[in-house]
Each structure stands twice: as C-alpha cells, then as structure tokens.
Amino acid sequence: MTAQEVRLCGLLLREHFGEVVEKVGTHLLRNGTQNLRTIIHETGIPVDLVKKSLCVLVQHGACVFSSGRKGPGSPTEYQTGCDRILRILRYPRYIYTSKTLYGDTGELIIEELLQRGHMTMSSTVKTVADRLTQNMEEGHSMDYSEVSSTFSKLVETHFLQRCPPLAQKTDVMTTATPATPGAPADPVSTTLSTPESFPDCYKVPHVTLIGRGKRQLSGDDGEDQKNAKKARLDSDTHGDEGIYWQVNFERFHLHFRDQAIISAVANKLDQTTSEIVRTMLRMSEVMTAPTATCTKPLSANEIFRSLPTSYNISRPILDQYLTLLVDDPMEFVGKAGESGGGVYVVNLHRALANLARATLESVVQERFGSRSARIFRLLLRKRHLEQKQVEDFAMIPAKEAKDMLYTLLSQNLVQLQEIPKTPDYAPSRTFYLYTVSQLPTARMLLQNCYKTVANLIERRLFETKDSKRLLEKSQRIEAILASLQASGAEPEQLTEVEEMITAPEKQQLESLRVHINKLDSAENQVDETIFLLESYISSTATLTS
Amino acid sequence: MEEVKVKKEIDLSDPAEIENRIKELCQQFPHGITDQVIQNDLPHLEPQQRAMAINKLLSLGQLDLLRNSSGLLYRLKDSQSTSKMKGSDNQEKLVYQIIEDAGNKGIWSRDIRFKSNLPLTEINKILKNLESKKLIKAVKSVAASKKKVYMLYNLQPDRSVTGGAWYSDQDFESEFVEVLNQQCFKFLQSKAEAARDSKQSPMVQRNSSFATSHEVWKYICELGISKVDLSMDDIETILNTLIYDGKAEMTVIAAKEGTVGSVDGQMKLYRGVNPIIQPTGLVKTPCGLCPVFDDCHEGGEISPSTCIYMTEWLEF
C-alpha cells in the first residue's frame, strides 16, 4: 500500500460513504490490522459511528475481520485492503459492461449489487423489477421471472458469485473461537468474506440457483409490482435467506482483459483476425484458469466449428489467418502442436506484457515526444546500450540524444548501469549502459495513475464546492417547478420561477456540467490504464511464483 | 646471364656493393625477403657485414622491416614515399609513418605523441610542416568536433570519421534523416494499403505488404530527395529507426544467391504496421503530461484545485 493508493482510497470512500467511513477506512489502511477499541481510541470517533462504518466496509467486502491473533478470547480484529476499495473506481465500467452484455436488466442488477455490497437473489430481483417497472409506461410491468433469468445467466457466466457461505463462518466459530460470543455486536457478521473459496462458490450456484429461482417466483405471485424499495424488507420468505450474492470482479477483469486483447489484435492486424481471436477466447473462457499464462489448446477444427457462420471464413482461409497470427511478432497466438489441423493457444500473459509495453511507450511518446519514444523503444529492444550506440541506432544527433536520455533517466523511465573496467569506478574506464526495465517502470506508472485519479477527483470536488450555492439554488428551483407543475400552475408562473436563474448563472452551471463530465470521463480513461498495468503486474507475479 | 655476372662481380669488401645487391634482391621479390634469402645469395658474406648493410639501409629508410609468421622480412620501401620524404629528418619520417599506419581512420595528435615519444610542440611543428608539403591532411572528426585527426593526403576518410551520408561539415543532418524516415514510412504504408485493398487471401495480403530494403532504396533514389548517394546500408539504418518508432517491422528471409537486393543469401523485408493501442488514458489527462507532477500536493503551492494546466484543459 503506497501513499498514493491510500490517498485515492480515502477519496473514493469519502465520495461513496461519507467522511466518517473515510476516516475509519484510511486509518485501517495506514495502520494495518486493529481491533475496535484501538480504532476508537486512535481516531477519536464515537463507538457507534465506528461500528457503523465498519459495517459499511464489511458489507462491501472492503474489510474483513478475524478473531484476535493473541489466541482465543482476544478481541476481534479488523483489516482492510486497497484492492477492494480501488474497485469503486471501476464501477462505471462494470455497469456499462453488464449493460452491453445483458441489457438494462443486467445493468440494474449489477448496479444494485455494487451499491449495496451484497444482497440475496430475491431482494435483488424485486428491487430491479421495481425500478424497471417505474421507468416503463403506465400499465406495463416487469416480470420477476425475466429478471431472475438474467440473474441466473449472470451467475452461469460467473459474473456474479455467492458470498462465501454461512458454513465457513460457523467453521471459524467452532474451530477458532468457541469461547468468545462471536464478533462484538456485528449485525452483518454472517457475511464474513474470506477472500475466495472457489470450489463450492462456483459449483453450487449453478444447480441450486435455478431451483430457488423458481421457488421464489411462485412465492411472488400476486405481489404488487409497484412496491417501493421497502418491498425487500417484507417478511415473506423466498427460500434463499442467508445466501448472499456479490459481483465477481475477477470475472469482469478477465472479460476486460479479453476485450483489450481483441481490440489490440484488431488494431494490429484486422477485424476478421480479431473475430477469430474473440472466438478462441470465448471457447476457452470457462476452461481456462484465471491466472493461466495461455488458454487451453484449441485445434483449428474446433475453432472452425465455433466460428459464427456470419463471418464467412472458409477453412483454408482460417488456417491462413491462424498462421498469420502465429507469425506476428506480438505473438498473441501461439501454436501448441500439429494435431487436429494445428493446435493453437492465446498467449494471455504475453499479450498483457505487450499491451503494458505499448502503454509505457505511449506515455513516453506523448510526454517526451516521438524521438524520446524512439530511444525508449530502442532500449526496450536492445536491452543495454551505450550512449554512442543509442545515438547511432536512433539516428539522433548526439546533443539531443544526450538531452533526451538524461530527461528519461531523471524521470526514472530509463535506468543507468555502470560497469567499471577497474575497481575504482573512474569515469574514463567505465561503461555506462542505459537500459529500460519494464516491470518497475510499469509499477511506477501505476502509482502515477493513482495519483492522477486522486488529483482528478480532488479537482472535481473543488469545482463542485466552488459553485455549491449555485447548484443548491438550481436544485431548489427545479423542485419548485416540479411541485408547481404537479399542482397545475399557469405557464406564466412557471416561466417566472424559471427566470429566477439568470443567464450568466445558467452559463456557469452549463460550464460546470461540462467540466464535471470531462473530469469523470478522464477518471474512467485513466482507470483503463490502471487496469492494464495492474493485470500486467499481477500476471508477472504468477509467473515467478 | 646478366645476374650471374653481377653476382660474380660483387666485391664483398665494399659495403655499397652489398647494399645494392640486397636492394636488387628486394626488387626481385616485392613481397619481401628473409634473412635466409640473403644468406643463400651471398654465401660468403659475414653475418656482421650483412647486419651492418641492412642497418644502414633501414636507417636510410630504403628498407622496411616487417614481421611475419616465419620471422623477419625485409622489403623495399615505396620509392614514392621515400622521394616525398626527401629532405626530412628522422622525426618527421617517424611521424609520417605513424600517420600512414593509421590509415583512413586518421590519428589524433595526442596519440601520435604517445606512439612517437616526441614532445607535443615538436610534433605540432612537424605536422604543420607535413601539412604544408601536402603529405598529410587534417580532418575534423564527427565524434568530437574539436578533435582533429591526421591522415595521408590522398586518402578518403573513413565513415566513422566523416559520419557517412548523414553528416555535412561535422553536423548531423537531422532534418534529412527525418525526411527520409517519413518517406520510407510513406512507401511502406502505401504498400500495405495497396495490399489491403487487393482483397486477396490473407496470406497473399500480408506477403505483398512487405517491401525489401532494395525496393525502398530504389524508391528513395528515384525520388531524388538526396543529394548524396545513399547505399542500401544507409536505407536500412533509416528503416531501423522506423522499427524503433514502432511503425514498421522486419523479417529476414532466405533468398536465392544473386537475387536483387539479397545479401549473403538473405533478404530483409520491411512492412508498415499499426500501433496496437491508442494513446493510453493516462496521457489524455493534464496530469499525465504535467512537468511538475511530483511537486503537486493538495494544499500545496501546486495543487490539483488550483492547477492552471487543469483549468486550461477544462476550458478547452
């Protein structure tokens, strides 16, 4: 956890859950695992507020608690990590993806689950159906069954997963803390989310879900569709109490990764080739482990059969495309064997490394110009070079090349390796080799990205604060307008109220809207860079371990 | 018959005679003679006399002493250079020889001093002398603009000294390189586009998007943008910069000996490629390009709230 990450986490927490949660969250991030008493003591926040903030964090899976390290009877300790909190930044992307994949219903399901951390299937379905119905015309309504079928589709494709089930918690209770009376008054202690317990988490939902979905349907018969949100507080049982669902971020990330690879292929080669890669990735989607370096081998025959007929690719042409993909220096696709008309794999990790490298190159290119980028790429290719060699290969005059190299060096994008011929490190008898190491550079840029996002959020908050009065005023006027309209006021009255906002004020509001939109979209764009760099860094971690 | 006669006439007591005979022998064998050859030719000559004669010739600069695998070799010195050096003293000859050895790479005056063990002032005097006689010339090296290297007057300086086609008067012609770089890219791009539009099978498309370095070279020559003659190697250096720009890739294929543009049975193929990603998200924000990024802190002199770059970007 770096300072930049903690700062960004704090800002995200403040935006989504308020200042108290921010205080508790950042305190936990800075100080590691702590018990309730220490948190209260060190933050100086009243007990009930701290408890509530911890509840919020636990509800969203951003905080885990475990029985004390000092053996049975010691107070429960709380721990939180940056990873989960930083996901908040990516919420828009998750929601957008689910919309493109599963339409409005999917979008709302994911949105609800993201906003509430975790929910039972029945309450999710109800809330989503209610919200959809509200947006429909009079006389139409959303059927629960449709929503629940979308829900089960999301589970089938692993976009949703069960929160680690109750049994785990009782395990913990019985083995570790038989003597303690559980966690201190924690209302959501049932959802103690130990990170991942995959085996049953993925298998069980498949089977039991469909059955439960049906049961729930029958139980919902005749219920008023226009129920407000409070409907989920109803005491009727739907047969899925205690089974909570959460968004499977990992699955979304795999999807993002695949999309990134497909678009990279489309850029580098062409559309048709990218469709072939898309087919390959889709075929191996379920079979390949999330951290695998490449997909399961697929024979050309299989690929041919799975290609959608609309592409109109004949078998020999497919073979040609596959050969081209294998020949490409980016090596997105590799050949694993000759059987079955050739066996192919998608090199996931290599693709990620290539994408990350392209990201680094693009940063250098945009920031220092294309000539510095040339030097940077040159060093990436040739590993170690002396200054003279850099000048010769890159065909850049000595003076400029020196300038660029030193600038890159001072920004830590390029490293310098000294190799002395004699032990005294005399400059005249020392080789100075420039080099680029991709992984540390990617790490550094990732930190820069965190800082950038934090800056953007900070600026957005500043902009809103600056015109707070104006915003409040416009909101008030809109409310008045709405109430007047509802009571059937005359048009003159309405225009009179409307004119309470003067023209310059309107202009100011408009420009504020533009600014906020710009900052928002920039945040999302930077998050794409963050995603690429994070996936690359984590992929190298699995390689070495 | 002549020779035999001459041989017989040699008077072993006259050193001049012996010297002449050795010179004659050297002329017969332009590649040089060993001690053994002289011994065979003049069997009655005392080793001491022989040594004396050879030493004299050496000191007069008429013989060259060389070393090869079988031992020492004596060779007649170029009559031309000896005639040039007429009227010069030993030091001058020494310096001349050092410069001659350096060939077309040239030699720096400090290196001459190390090799000759003469004081620098002396060397400067000699160099000036030689230059005025048009025996040597000074060439400015591109590696270090203030460094002058000396070489024989009639030599064409090496590429490492002049920098090849990319330099004029020790200045790197970066505009020229840039123009060539762009032209090469244009050529590769148009080739790739033509291949894409041909609507042939993917393999044929890819293969026809490749251009050999020879093709590029011909294209550039026909464009006539270059005043100097560019070699294939020069063009390949330019094409390599395109690779480092991420705009091209290269493959090497085996070619039949004698095919146009093949070197050692290999042919280098280049083709233009597209980048795999658009500019990344980070650099689309002002922070990604900010020169004072590291000094920026909330509440500080430079802060995101008061950032002028950010304001400019938002107003844009």
GROMACS .gro file of C-alpha atoms in nm, chain B residues 145-285:
model
  141
  690SER     CA    1   3.402   1.837  -3.307
  691LYS     CA    2   3.722   1.979  -3.164
  692LYS     CA    3   3.930   1.673  -3.231
  693LYS     CA    4   4.138   1.682  -3.545
  694VAL     CA    5   4.272   1.363  -3.688
  695TYR     CA    6   4.556   1.337  -3.937
  696MET     CA    7   4.580   1.105  -4.233
  697LEU     CA    8   4.770   1.084  -4.560
  698TYR     CA    9   4.674   1.346  -4.810
  699ASN     CA   10   4.540   1.115  -5.075
  700LEU     CA   11   4.312   0.910  -4.851
  701GLN     CA   12   3.932   0.920  -4.839
  702PRO     CA   13   3.835   0.950  -4.472
  703ASP     CA   14   3.656   0.657  -4.314
  704ARG     CA   15   3.281   0.669  -4.242
  705SER     CA   16   3.343   0.672  -3.871
  706VAL     CA   17   3.533   0.997  -3.916
  707THR     CA   18   3.300   1.175  -4.152
  708GLY     CA   19   2.986   1.009  -4.025
  709GLY     CA   20   2.883   0.888  -4.368
  710ALA     CA   21   2.593   1.025  -4.560
  711TRP     CA   22   2.426   1.175  -4.252
  712TYR     CA   23   2.683   1.440  -4.189
  713SER     CA   24   2.778   1.751  -4.372
  714ASP     CA   25   3.065   1.951  -4.223
  715GLN     CA   26   3.053   1.755  -3.897
  716ASP     CA   27   2.689   1.844  -3.847
  717PHE     CA   28   2.437   1.569  -3.822
  718GLU     CA   29   2.165   1.636  -4.076
  719SER     CA   30   1.871   1.550  -3.861
  720GLU     CA   31   1.617   1.708  -4.096
  721PHE     CA   32   1.748   1.496  -4.378
  722VAL     CA   33   1.713   1.185  -4.164
  723GLU     CA   34   1.363   1.285  -4.062
  724VAL     CA   35   1.257   1.341  -4.422
  725LEU     CA   36   1.397   1.006  -4.526
  726ASN     CA   37   1.230   0.843  -4.230
  727GLN     CA   38   0.896   0.987  -4.331
  728GLN     CA   39   0.940   0.895  -4.696
  729CYS     CA   40   1.029   0.537  -4.612
  730PHE     CA   41   0.726   0.513  -4.390
  731LYS     CA   42   0.505   0.657  -4.660
  732PHE     CA   43   0.634   0.399  -4.902
  733LEU     CA   44   0.575   0.111  -4.664
  734GLN     CA   45   0.234   0.244  -4.575
  735SER     CA   46   0.119   0.280  -4.932
  736LYS     CA   47   0.244  -0.069  -4.999
  737ALA     CA   48   0.048  -0.204  -4.702
  738GLU     CA   49  -0.261  -0.016  -4.811
  739ALA     CA   50  -0.239  -0.148  -5.163
  740ALA     CA   51  -0.208  -0.497  -5.021
  741ARG     CA   52  -0.513  -0.446  -4.801
  742ASP     CA   53  -0.722  -0.316  -5.089
  743SER     CA   54  -0.627  -0.605  -5.313
  744LYS     CA   55  -0.888  -0.823  -5.139
  745GLN     CA   56  -0.680  -1.132  -5.179
  746SER     CA   57  -0.634  -1.414  -4.934
  747PRO     CA   58  -0.484  -1.301  -4.603
  748MET     CA   59  -0.153  -1.470  -4.664
  749VAL     CA   60  -0.105  -1.304  -5.001
  750GLN     CA   61  -0.210  -0.973  -4.849
  751ARG     CA   62   0.050  -0.996  -4.580
  752ASN     CA   63   0.324  -1.107  -4.814
  753SER     CA   64   0.256  -0.830  -5.061
  754SER     CA   65   0.267  -0.571  -4.786
  755PHE     CA   66   0.635  -0.648  -4.734
  756ALA     CA   67   0.896  -0.445  -4.918
  757THR     CA   68   1.259  -0.546  -4.950
  758SER     CA   69   1.518  -0.293  -4.845
  759HIS     CA   70   1.627  -0.287  -5.208
  760GLU     CA   71   1.284  -0.173  -5.319
  761VAL     CA   72   1.283   0.103  -5.061
  762TRP     CA   73   1.632   0.204  -5.168
  763LYS     CA   74   1.525   0.224  -5.531
  764TYR     CA   75   1.220   0.427  -5.438
  765ILE     CA   76   1.425   0.676  -5.240
  766CYS     CA   77   1.685   0.704  -5.515
  767GLU     CA   78   1.417   0.771  -5.775
  768LEU     CA   79   1.255   1.033  -5.555
  769GLY     CA   80   1.578   1.226  -5.581
  770ILE     CA   81   1.548   1.384  -5.239
  771SER     CA   82   1.904   1.304  -5.157
  772LYS     CA   83   2.196   1.497  -5.296
  773VAL     CA   84   2.443   1.237  -5.181
  774ASP     CA   85   2.441   0.878  -5.293
  775LEU     CA   86   2.282   0.658  -5.034
  776SER     CA   87   2.377   0.296  -5.003
  777MET     CA   88   2.147   0.009  -4.914
  778ASP     CA   89   2.301   0.008  -4.568
  779ASP     CA   90   2.209   0.371  -4.523
  780ILE     CA   91   1.849   0.295  -4.612
  781GLU     CA   92   1.845   0.002  -4.375
  782THR     CA   93   1.959   0.227  -4.092
  783ILE     CA   94   1.670   0.456  -4.173
  784LEU     CA   95   1.430   0.163  -4.187
  785ASN     CA   96   1.559   0.051  -3.849
  786THR     CA   97   1.463   0.385  -3.699
  787LEU     CA   98   1.113   0.316  -3.827
  788ILE     CA   99   1.117  -0.008  -3.633
  789TYR     CA  100   1.219   0.182  -3.321
  790ASP     CA  101   0.939   0.422  -3.391
  791GLY     CA  102   0.703   0.127  -3.372
  792LYS     CA  103   0.585   0.196  -3.724
  793ALA     CA  104   0.743  -0.096  -3.904
  794GLU     CA  105   0.857  -0.449  -3.851
  795MET     CA  106   1.124  -0.652  -4.019
  796THR     CA  107   1.169  -1.013  -4.115
  797VAL     CA  108   1.461  -1.183  -4.280
  798ILE     CA  109   1.401  -1.444  -4.546
  799ALA     CA  110   1.635  -1.669  -4.734
  800ALA     CA  111   1.685  -1.560  -5.093
  801LYS     CA  112   1.846  -1.725  -5.387
  802GLU     CA  113   2.203  -1.611  -5.439
  803GLY     CA  114   2.207  -1.336  -5.694
  804THR     CA  115   1.854  -1.213  -5.638
  805VAL     CA  116   1.838  -0.837  -5.646
  806GLY     CA  117   1.876  -0.692  -5.301
  807SER     CA  118   1.994  -1.005  -5.128
  808VAL     CA  119   2.296  -1.000  -4.904
  809ASP     CA  120   2.465  -1.329  -4.813
  810GLY     CA  121   2.161  -1.521  -4.929
  811GLN     CA  122   1.934  -1.320  -4.705
  812MET     CA  123   1.682  -1.056  -4.781
  813LYS     CA  124   1.547  -0.808  -4.534
  814LEU     CA  125   1.176  -0.741  -4.564
  815TYR     CA  126   1.006  -0.445  -4.404
  816ARG     CA  127   0.643  -0.356  -4.368
  817GLY     CA  128   0.444  -0.081  -4.208
  818VAL     CA  129   0.233  -0.176  -3.907
  819ASN     CA  130  -0.030  -0.011  -3.694
  820PRO     CA  131   0.012   0.052  -3.323
  821ILE     CA  132  -0.174  -0.192  -3.101
  822ILE     CA  133  -0.330   0.070  -2.876
  823GLN     CA  134  -0.447   0.425  -2.893
  824PRO     CA  135  -0.271   0.674  -2.667
  825THR     CA  136  -0.334   0.541  -2.321
  826GLY     CA  137  -0.582   0.703  -2.085
  827LEU     CA  138  -0.321   0.846  -1.851
  828VAL     CA  139  -0.172   1.078  -2.110
  829LYS     CA  140  -0.512   1.214  -2.206
  830THR     CA  141  -0.525   1.394  -1.874
   0.00000   0.00000   0.00000
